[in-house]
Short mmCIF file of C-alpha atoms and ligand atoms in Angstrom, two decimals:
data_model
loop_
_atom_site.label_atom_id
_atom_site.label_comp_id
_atom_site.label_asym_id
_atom_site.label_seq_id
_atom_site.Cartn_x
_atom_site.Cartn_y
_atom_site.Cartn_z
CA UNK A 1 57.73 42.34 37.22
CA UNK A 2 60.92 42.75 35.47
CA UNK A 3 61.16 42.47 31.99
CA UNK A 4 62.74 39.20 30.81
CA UNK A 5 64.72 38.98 27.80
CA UNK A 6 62.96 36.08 25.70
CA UNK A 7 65.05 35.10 22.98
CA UNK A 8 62.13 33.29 20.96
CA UNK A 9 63.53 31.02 18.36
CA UNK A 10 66.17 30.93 20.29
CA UNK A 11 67.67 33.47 17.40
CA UNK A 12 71.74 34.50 18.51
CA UNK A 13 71.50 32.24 21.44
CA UNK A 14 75.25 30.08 21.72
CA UNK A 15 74.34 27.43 23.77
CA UNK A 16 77.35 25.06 23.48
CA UNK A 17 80.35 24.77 22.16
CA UNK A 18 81.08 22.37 18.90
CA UNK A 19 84.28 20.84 17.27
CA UNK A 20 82.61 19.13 14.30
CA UNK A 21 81.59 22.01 11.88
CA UNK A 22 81.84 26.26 11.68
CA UNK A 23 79.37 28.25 9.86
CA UNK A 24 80.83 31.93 9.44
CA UNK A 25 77.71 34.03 8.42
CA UNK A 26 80.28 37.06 7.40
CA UNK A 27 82.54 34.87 4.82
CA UNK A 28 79.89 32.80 3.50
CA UNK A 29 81.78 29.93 5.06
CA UNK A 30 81.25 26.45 6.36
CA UNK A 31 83.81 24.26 7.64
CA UNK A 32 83.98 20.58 9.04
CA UNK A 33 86.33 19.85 11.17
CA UNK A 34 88.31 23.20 9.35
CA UNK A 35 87.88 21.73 6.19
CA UNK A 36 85.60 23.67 4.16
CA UNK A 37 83.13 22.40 2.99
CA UNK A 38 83.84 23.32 -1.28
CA UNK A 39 87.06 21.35 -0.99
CA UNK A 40 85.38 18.35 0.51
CA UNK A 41 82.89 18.27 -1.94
CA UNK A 42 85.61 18.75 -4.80
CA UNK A 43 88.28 15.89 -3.39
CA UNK A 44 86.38 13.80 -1.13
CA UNK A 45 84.06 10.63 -1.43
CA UNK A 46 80.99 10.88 1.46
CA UNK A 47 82.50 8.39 3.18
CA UNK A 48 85.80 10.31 3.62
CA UNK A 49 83.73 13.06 4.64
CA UNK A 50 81.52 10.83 6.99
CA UNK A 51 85.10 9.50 8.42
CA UNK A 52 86.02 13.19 9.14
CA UNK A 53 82.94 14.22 10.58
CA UNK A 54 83.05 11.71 13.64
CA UNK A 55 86.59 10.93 13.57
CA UNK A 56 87.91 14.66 13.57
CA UNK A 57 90.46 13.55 10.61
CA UNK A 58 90.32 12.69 7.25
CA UNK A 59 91.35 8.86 6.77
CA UNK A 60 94.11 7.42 5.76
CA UNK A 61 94.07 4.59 3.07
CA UNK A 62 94.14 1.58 5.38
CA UNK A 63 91.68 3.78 7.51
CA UNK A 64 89.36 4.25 4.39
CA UNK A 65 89.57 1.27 3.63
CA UNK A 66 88.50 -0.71 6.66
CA UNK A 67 85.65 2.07 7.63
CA UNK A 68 84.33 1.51 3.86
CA UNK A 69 84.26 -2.66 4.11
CA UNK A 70 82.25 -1.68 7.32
CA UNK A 71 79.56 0.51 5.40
CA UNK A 72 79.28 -1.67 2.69
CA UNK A 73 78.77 -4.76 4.69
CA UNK A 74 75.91 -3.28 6.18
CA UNK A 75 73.93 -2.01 3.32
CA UNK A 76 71.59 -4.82 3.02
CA UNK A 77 67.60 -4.04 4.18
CA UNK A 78 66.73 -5.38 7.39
CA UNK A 79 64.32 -8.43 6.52
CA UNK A 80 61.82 -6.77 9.47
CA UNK A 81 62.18 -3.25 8.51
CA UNK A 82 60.87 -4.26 4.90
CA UNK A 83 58.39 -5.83 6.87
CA UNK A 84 57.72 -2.66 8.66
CA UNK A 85 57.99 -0.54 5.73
CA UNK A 86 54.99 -3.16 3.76
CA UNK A 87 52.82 -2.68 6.28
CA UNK A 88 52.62 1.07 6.43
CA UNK A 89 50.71 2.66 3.55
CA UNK A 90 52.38 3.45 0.10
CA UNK A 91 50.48 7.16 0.49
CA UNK A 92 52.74 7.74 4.11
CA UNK A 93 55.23 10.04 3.73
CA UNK A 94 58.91 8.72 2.79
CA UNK A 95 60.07 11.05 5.87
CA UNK A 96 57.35 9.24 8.19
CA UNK A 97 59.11 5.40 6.38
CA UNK A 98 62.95 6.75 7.31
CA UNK A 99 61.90 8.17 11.07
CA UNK A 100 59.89 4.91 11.44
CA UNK A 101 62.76 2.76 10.31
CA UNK A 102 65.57 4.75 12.32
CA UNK A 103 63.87 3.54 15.19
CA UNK A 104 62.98 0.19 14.42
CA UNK A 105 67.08 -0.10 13.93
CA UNK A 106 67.33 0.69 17.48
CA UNK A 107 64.77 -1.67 18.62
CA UNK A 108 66.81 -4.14 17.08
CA UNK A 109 70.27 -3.04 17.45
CA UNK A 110 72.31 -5.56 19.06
CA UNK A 111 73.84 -2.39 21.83
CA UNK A 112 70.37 -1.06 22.13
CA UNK A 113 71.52 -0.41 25.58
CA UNK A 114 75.03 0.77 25.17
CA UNK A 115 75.58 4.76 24.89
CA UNK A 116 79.69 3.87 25.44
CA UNK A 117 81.40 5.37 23.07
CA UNK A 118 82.28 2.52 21.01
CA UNK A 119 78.60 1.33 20.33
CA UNK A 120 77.80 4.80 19.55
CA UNK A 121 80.15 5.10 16.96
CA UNK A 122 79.28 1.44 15.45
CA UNK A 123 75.18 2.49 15.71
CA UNK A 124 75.95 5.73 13.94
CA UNK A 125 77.98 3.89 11.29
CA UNK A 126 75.15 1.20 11.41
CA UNK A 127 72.69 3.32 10.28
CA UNK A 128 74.39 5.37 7.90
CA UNK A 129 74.80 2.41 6.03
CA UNK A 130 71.34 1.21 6.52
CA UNK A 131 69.46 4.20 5.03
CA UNK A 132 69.95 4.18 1.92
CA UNK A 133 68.35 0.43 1.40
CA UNK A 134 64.99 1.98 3.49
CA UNK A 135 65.05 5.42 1.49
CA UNK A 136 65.37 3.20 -1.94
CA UNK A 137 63.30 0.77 -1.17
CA UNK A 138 60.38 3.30 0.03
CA UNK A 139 60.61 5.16 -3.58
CA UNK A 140 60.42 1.29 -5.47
CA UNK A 141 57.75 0.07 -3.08
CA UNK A 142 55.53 3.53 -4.55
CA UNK A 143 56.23 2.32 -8.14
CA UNK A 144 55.09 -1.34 -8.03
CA UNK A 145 58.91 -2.26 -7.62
CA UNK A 146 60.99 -4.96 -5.56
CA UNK A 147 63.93 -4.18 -3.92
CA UNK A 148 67.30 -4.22 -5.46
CA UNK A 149 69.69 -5.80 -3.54
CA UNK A 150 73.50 -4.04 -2.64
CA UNK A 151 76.36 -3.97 -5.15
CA UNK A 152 79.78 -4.30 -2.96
CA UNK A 153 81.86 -3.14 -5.77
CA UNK A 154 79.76 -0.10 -5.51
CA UNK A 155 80.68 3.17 -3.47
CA UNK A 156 78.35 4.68 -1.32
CA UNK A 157 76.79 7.42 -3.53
CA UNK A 158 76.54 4.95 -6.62
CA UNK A 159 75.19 1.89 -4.38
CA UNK A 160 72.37 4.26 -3.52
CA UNK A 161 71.32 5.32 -6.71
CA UNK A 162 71.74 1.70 -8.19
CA UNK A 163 69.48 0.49 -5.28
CA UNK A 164 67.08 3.37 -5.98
CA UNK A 165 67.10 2.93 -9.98
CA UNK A 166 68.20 -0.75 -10.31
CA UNK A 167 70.30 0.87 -13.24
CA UNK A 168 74.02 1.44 -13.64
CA UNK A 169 74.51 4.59 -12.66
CA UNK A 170 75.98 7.00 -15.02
CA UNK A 171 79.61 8.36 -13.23
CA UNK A 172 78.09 12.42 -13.91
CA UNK A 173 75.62 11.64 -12.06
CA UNK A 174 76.93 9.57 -8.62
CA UNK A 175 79.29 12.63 -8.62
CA UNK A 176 76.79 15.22 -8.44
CA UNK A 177 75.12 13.12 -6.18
CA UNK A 178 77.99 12.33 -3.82
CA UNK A 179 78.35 16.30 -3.64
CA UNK A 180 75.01 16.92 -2.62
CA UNK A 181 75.75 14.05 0.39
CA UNK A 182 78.69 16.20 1.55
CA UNK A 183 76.82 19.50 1.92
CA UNK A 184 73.78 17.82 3.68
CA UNK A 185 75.85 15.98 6.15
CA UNK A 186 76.57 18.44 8.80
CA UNK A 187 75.73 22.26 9.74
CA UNK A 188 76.22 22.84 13.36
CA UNK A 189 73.42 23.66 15.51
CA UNK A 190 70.27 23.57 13.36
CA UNK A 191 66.98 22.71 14.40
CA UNK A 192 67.23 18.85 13.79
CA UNK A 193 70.74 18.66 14.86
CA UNK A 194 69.79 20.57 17.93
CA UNK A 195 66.77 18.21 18.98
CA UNK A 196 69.15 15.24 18.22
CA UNK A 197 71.40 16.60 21.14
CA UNK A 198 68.37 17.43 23.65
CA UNK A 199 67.32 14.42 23.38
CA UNK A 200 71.04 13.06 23.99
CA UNK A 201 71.24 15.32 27.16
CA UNK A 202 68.79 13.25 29.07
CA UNK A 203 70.88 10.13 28.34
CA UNK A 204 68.63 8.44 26.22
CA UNK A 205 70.10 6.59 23.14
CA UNK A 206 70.99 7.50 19.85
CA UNK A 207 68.39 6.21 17.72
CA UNK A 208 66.35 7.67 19.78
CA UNK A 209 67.93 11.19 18.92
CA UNK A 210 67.92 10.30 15.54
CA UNK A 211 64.78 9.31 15.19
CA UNK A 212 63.53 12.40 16.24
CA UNK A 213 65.60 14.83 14.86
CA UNK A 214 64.16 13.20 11.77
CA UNK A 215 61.33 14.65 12.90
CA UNK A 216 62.29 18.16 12.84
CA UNK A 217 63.73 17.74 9.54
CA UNK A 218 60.81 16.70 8.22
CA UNK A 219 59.50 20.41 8.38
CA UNK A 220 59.45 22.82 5.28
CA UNK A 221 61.20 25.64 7.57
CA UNK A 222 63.84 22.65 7.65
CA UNK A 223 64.82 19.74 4.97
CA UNK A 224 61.38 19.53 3.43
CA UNK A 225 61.88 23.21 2.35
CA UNK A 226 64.27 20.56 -0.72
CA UNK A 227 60.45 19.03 -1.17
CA UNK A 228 58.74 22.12 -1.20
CA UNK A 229 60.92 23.79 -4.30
CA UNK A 230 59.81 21.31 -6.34
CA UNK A 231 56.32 22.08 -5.44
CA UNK A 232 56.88 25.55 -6.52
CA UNK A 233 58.35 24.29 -10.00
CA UNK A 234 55.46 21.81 -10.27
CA UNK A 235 52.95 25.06 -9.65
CA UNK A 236 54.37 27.31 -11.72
CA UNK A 237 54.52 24.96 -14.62
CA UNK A 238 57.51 22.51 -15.87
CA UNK A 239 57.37 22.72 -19.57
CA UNK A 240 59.64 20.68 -21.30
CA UNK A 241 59.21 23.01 -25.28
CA UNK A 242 59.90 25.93 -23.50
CA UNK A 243 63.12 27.87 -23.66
CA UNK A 244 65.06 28.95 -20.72
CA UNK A 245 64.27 32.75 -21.37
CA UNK A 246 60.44 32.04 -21.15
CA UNK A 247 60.43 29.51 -18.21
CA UNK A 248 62.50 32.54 -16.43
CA UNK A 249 59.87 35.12 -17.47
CA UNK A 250 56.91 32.69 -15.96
CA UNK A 251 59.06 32.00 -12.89
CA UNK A 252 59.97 36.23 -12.18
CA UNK A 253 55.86 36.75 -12.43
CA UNK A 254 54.98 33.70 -10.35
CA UNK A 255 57.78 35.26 -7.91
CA UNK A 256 56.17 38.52 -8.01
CA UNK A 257 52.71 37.82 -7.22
CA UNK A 258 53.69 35.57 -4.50
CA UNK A 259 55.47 38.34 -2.96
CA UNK A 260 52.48 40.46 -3.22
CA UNK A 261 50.59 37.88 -1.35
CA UNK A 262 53.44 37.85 1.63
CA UNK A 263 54.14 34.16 0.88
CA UNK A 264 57.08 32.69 2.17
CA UNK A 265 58.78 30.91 -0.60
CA UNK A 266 60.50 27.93 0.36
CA UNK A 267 64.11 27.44 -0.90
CA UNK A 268 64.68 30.73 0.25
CA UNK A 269 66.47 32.58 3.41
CA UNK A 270 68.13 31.10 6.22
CA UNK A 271 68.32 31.67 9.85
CA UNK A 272 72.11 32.51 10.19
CA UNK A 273 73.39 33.71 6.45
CA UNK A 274 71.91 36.35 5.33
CA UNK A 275 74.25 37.16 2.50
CA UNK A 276 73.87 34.00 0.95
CA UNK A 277 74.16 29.99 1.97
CA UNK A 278 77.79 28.48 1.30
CA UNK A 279 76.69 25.71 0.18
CA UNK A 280 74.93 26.90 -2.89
CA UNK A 281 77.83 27.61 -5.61
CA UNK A 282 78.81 24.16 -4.88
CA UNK A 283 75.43 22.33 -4.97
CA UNK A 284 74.43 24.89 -8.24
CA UNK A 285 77.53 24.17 -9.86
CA UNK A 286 76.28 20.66 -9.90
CA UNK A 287 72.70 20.87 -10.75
CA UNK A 288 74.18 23.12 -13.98
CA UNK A 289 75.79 19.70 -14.82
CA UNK A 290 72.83 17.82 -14.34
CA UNK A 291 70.67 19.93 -16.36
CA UNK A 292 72.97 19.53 -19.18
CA UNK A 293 73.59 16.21 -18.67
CA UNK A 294 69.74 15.80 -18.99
CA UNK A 295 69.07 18.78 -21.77
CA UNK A 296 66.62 20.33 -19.36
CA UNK A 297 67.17 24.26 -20.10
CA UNK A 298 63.87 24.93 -18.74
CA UNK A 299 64.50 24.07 -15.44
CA UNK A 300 67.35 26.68 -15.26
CA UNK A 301 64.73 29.05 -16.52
CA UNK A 302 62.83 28.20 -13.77
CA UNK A 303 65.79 28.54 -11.42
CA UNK A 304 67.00 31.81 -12.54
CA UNK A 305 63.87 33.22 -12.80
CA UNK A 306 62.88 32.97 -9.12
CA UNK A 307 66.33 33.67 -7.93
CA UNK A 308 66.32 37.33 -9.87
CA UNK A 309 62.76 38.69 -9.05
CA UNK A 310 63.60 37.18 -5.02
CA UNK A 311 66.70 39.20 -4.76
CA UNK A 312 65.30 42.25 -6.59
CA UNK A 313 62.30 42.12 -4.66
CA UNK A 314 64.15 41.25 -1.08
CA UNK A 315 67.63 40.70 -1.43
CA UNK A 316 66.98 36.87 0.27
CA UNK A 317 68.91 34.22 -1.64
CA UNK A 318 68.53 30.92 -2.11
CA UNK A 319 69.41 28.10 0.26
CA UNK A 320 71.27 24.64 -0.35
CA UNK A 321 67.41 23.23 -1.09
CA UNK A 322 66.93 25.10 -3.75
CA UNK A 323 69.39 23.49 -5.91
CA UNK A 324 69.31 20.44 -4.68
CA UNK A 325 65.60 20.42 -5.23
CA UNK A 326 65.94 20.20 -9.15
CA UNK A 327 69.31 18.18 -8.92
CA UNK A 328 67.14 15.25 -7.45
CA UNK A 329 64.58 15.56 -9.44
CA UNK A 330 66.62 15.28 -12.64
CA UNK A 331 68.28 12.11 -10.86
CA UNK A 332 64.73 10.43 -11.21
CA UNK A 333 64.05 11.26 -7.33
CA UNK A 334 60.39 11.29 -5.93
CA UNK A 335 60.06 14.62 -4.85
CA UNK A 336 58.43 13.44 -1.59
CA UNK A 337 62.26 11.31 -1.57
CA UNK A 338 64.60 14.09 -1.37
CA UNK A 339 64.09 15.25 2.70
CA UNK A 340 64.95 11.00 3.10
CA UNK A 341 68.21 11.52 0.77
CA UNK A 342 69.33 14.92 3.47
CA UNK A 343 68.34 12.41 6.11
CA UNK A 344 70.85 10.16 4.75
CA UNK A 345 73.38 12.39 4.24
CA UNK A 346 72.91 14.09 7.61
CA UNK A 347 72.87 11.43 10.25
CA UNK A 348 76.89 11.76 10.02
CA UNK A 349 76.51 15.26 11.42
CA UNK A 350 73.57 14.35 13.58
CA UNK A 351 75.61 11.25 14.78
CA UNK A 352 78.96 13.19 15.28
CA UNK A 353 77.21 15.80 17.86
CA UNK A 354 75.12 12.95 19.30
CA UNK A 355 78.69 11.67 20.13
CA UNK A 356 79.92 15.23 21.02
CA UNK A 357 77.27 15.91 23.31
CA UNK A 358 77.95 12.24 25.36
CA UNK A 359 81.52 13.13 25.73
CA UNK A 360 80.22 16.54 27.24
CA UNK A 361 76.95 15.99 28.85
CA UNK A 362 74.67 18.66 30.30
CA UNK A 363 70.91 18.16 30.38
CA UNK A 364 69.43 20.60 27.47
CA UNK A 365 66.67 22.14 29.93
CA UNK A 366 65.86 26.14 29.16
CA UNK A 367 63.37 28.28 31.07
CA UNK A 368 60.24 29.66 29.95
CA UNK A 369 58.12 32.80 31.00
CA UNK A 370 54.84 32.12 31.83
CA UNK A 371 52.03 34.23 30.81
CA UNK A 372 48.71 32.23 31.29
CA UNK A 373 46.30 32.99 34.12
CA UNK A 374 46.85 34.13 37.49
CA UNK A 375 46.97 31.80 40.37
CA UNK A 376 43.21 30.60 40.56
CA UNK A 377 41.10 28.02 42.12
CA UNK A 378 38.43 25.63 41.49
CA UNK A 379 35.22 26.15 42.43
N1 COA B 1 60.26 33.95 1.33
C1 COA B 1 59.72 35.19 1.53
N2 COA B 1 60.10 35.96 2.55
C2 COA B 1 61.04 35.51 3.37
C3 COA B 1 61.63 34.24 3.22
C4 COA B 1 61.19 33.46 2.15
N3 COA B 1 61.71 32.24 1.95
N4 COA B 1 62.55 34.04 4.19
C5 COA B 1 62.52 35.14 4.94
N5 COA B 1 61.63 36.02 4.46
C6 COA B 1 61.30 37.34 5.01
C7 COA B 1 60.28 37.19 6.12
O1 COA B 1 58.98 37.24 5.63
C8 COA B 1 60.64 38.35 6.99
O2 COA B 1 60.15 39.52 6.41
P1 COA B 1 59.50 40.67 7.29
O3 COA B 1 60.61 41.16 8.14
O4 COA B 1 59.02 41.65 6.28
O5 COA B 1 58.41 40.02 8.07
C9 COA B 1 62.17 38.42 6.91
O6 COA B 1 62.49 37.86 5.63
C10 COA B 1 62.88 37.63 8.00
O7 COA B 1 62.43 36.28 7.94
P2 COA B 1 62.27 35.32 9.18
O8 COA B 1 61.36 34.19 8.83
O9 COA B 1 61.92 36.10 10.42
O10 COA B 1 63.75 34.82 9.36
P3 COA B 1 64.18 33.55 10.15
O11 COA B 1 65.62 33.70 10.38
O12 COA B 1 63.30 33.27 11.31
O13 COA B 1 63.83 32.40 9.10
C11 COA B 1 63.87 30.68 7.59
C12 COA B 1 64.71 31.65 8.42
C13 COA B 1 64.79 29.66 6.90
C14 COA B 1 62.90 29.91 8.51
C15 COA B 1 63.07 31.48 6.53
O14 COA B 1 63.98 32.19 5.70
C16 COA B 1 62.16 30.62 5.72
O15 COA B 1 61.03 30.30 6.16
N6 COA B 1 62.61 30.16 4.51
C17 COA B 1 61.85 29.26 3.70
C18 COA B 1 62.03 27.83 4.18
C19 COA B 1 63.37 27.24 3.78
O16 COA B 1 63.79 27.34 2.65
N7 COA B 1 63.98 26.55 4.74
C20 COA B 1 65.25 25.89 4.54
C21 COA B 1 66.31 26.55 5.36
S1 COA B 1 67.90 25.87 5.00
#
């Protein structure tokens, strides 16, 4: 029998072609649409960038301005999603709430039916504005909390932390938060992004794909790995009296003896940089305002601390989770909230190839190898 070439993970394989983002590995670089992704996340709202990600351009003011009315009108929670959402239990996982409410959206959108281009692109927009009220709602529900209705006035990144906190949100803080929306939304073919399109390729719809590339995000070799940082925080001790030199000495020997024990520690590595994720001087850059905005030192102790004894130990850096971990957390975030908040962010990318892959169709069907038993009968 020949040897086959099994390309497990499918690690290197191209399988497609994409227009809507570029991840160069060598420079460090991400792109969407060309743009990359720094200056988006310096100049742009998330809706600009949401715009550019399934429009291919960056919009124009009367352009902006109609797509915005659009998301805002729809930002109210679906009277039987809350429904939905009360009758699963407060201890279910926020990511379980948002996958369960993606598809209840379809069940009840209007062009259920339609995969034209048209209703894809008012589904997608749909349920970008949607999110937001389920992900909010989901933390208040855990807290004893009603839901806080919309503010139209509001952008998107400050509506969502208003319907999360029911405060007025401080301007530091939506910005920080509206960059950590534009690095989540899109970054080619990752796992999610990739199930969103196999599921596309057998011309089902795209709630459907949504729905289930929420559940690959879920996964802490995905977005839960944003969940699973602040675990390792929690573990190795957040303590508030502490200066940043100690928290950094506790975090290099927590490092350490994890390393000893072969764990993999989340926040860490990637599958295609492996000089570093692009994202992160952006998304650090803004936790390093947040933690001065909130006089948290420690946490940077924390941060650092990991960071040094990983790369002396392995030379693996941190990926976009590991700030944005912290940067949520400081925001008042449940950390069992922050995979939701990339699923927010990320149904723009998921939505844009969901669109991409309709416009291009070819069923997503690979080969496999087999190894079990021989040919055999029953007795
Ligand atoms: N902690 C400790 N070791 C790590 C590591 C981590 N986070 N990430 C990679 N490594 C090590 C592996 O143990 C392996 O070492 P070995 O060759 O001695 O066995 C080597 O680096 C290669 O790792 P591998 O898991 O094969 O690479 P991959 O490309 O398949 O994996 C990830 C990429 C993202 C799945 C992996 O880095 C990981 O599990 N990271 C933690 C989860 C995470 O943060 N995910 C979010 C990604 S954006």
């Amino acid at each position: 029998m020949a040897a086959v070439d099994i390309k497990k993970g499918l690690a290197g394989v191209v399988v497609d072609y994409t227009a809507v983002s570029k991840v160069n590995p060598d420079t460090n670089s991400l792109l969407y649409r060309g743009y990359p992704v720094q200056e988006l996340a310096a100049k742009c709202s998330f809706e600009e960038v949401a715009y550019l990600l399934w429009n291919g351009e960056l919009p124009n003011e009367a352009q902006l301005a109609e797509f915005t009315a659009r998301e805002r009108a729809g930002r109210a929670l679906d009277p039987v999603v809350k429904q939905v959402i009360d009758a699963l239990p407060t201890t279910a996982h926020p990511m379980d709430v948002c996958r369960t409410a993606a598809s209840v959206l379809g069940a009840r959108h209007e062009l259920a039916e339609d995969s034209s281009p048209e209703a894809n692109m008012k589904k997608a927009i749909d349920l970008w504005a949607a999110m937001p009220a389920v992900v909010a709602y989901d933390q208040r529900r855990r807290h004893g909390q009603e839901p806080v209705e919309p503010r139209e006035e509001l952008d998107y990144s400050a509506n969502f932390l208003w319907m999360t906190f029911g405060e007025d949100p401080v301007d530091e803080v939506v910005e920080a938060f509206n960059v950590s929306m534009i690095l989540y939304a899109e970054h080619s073919f990752n796992a999610s992004t990739f199930t969103a399109r196999v599921v596309t390729s057998t011309l089902s719809d795209l709630h459907s794909a949504v729905t289930a590339a929420i559940g690959a995000l879920k996964g802490p070799l995905h977005g839960g790995a944003n969940e699973a940082v602040m675990h390792t925080f929690d573990e190795i001790g957040i303590r508030s009296e502490e200066s940043l030199e100690e928290a950094a000495s506790r975090a290099k020997t927590w490092m350490e003896d994890a390393l000893a024990q072969k764990k993999k520690v989340m926040g860490f590595g990637h599958r295609v940089y492996k000089h570093g994720d692009s994202r992160v001087p952006t998304m650090k850059a803004a936790l390093d305002k947040m933690i001065a905005h909130y006089g948290r030192p420690e946490l940077l102790g924390l941060y650092n601390g990991l960071e040094q004894a990983m790369d002396e130990a392995k030379a693996i850096k941190p990926n976009l989770d590991y700030p944005a971990g912290p940067t949520y957390h400081l925001m008042g975030f449940d950390t069992q909230t922050f995979t939701p908040l990339f699923v927010a962010s990320r149904i723009t990318g998921w939505t844009a190839h969901i669109m991409e892959q309709v416009a291009s169709n070819s069923l997503i069907r690979p080969l496999s190898e087999y190894n079990g038993p021989e040919e055999r009968h029953v007795p």
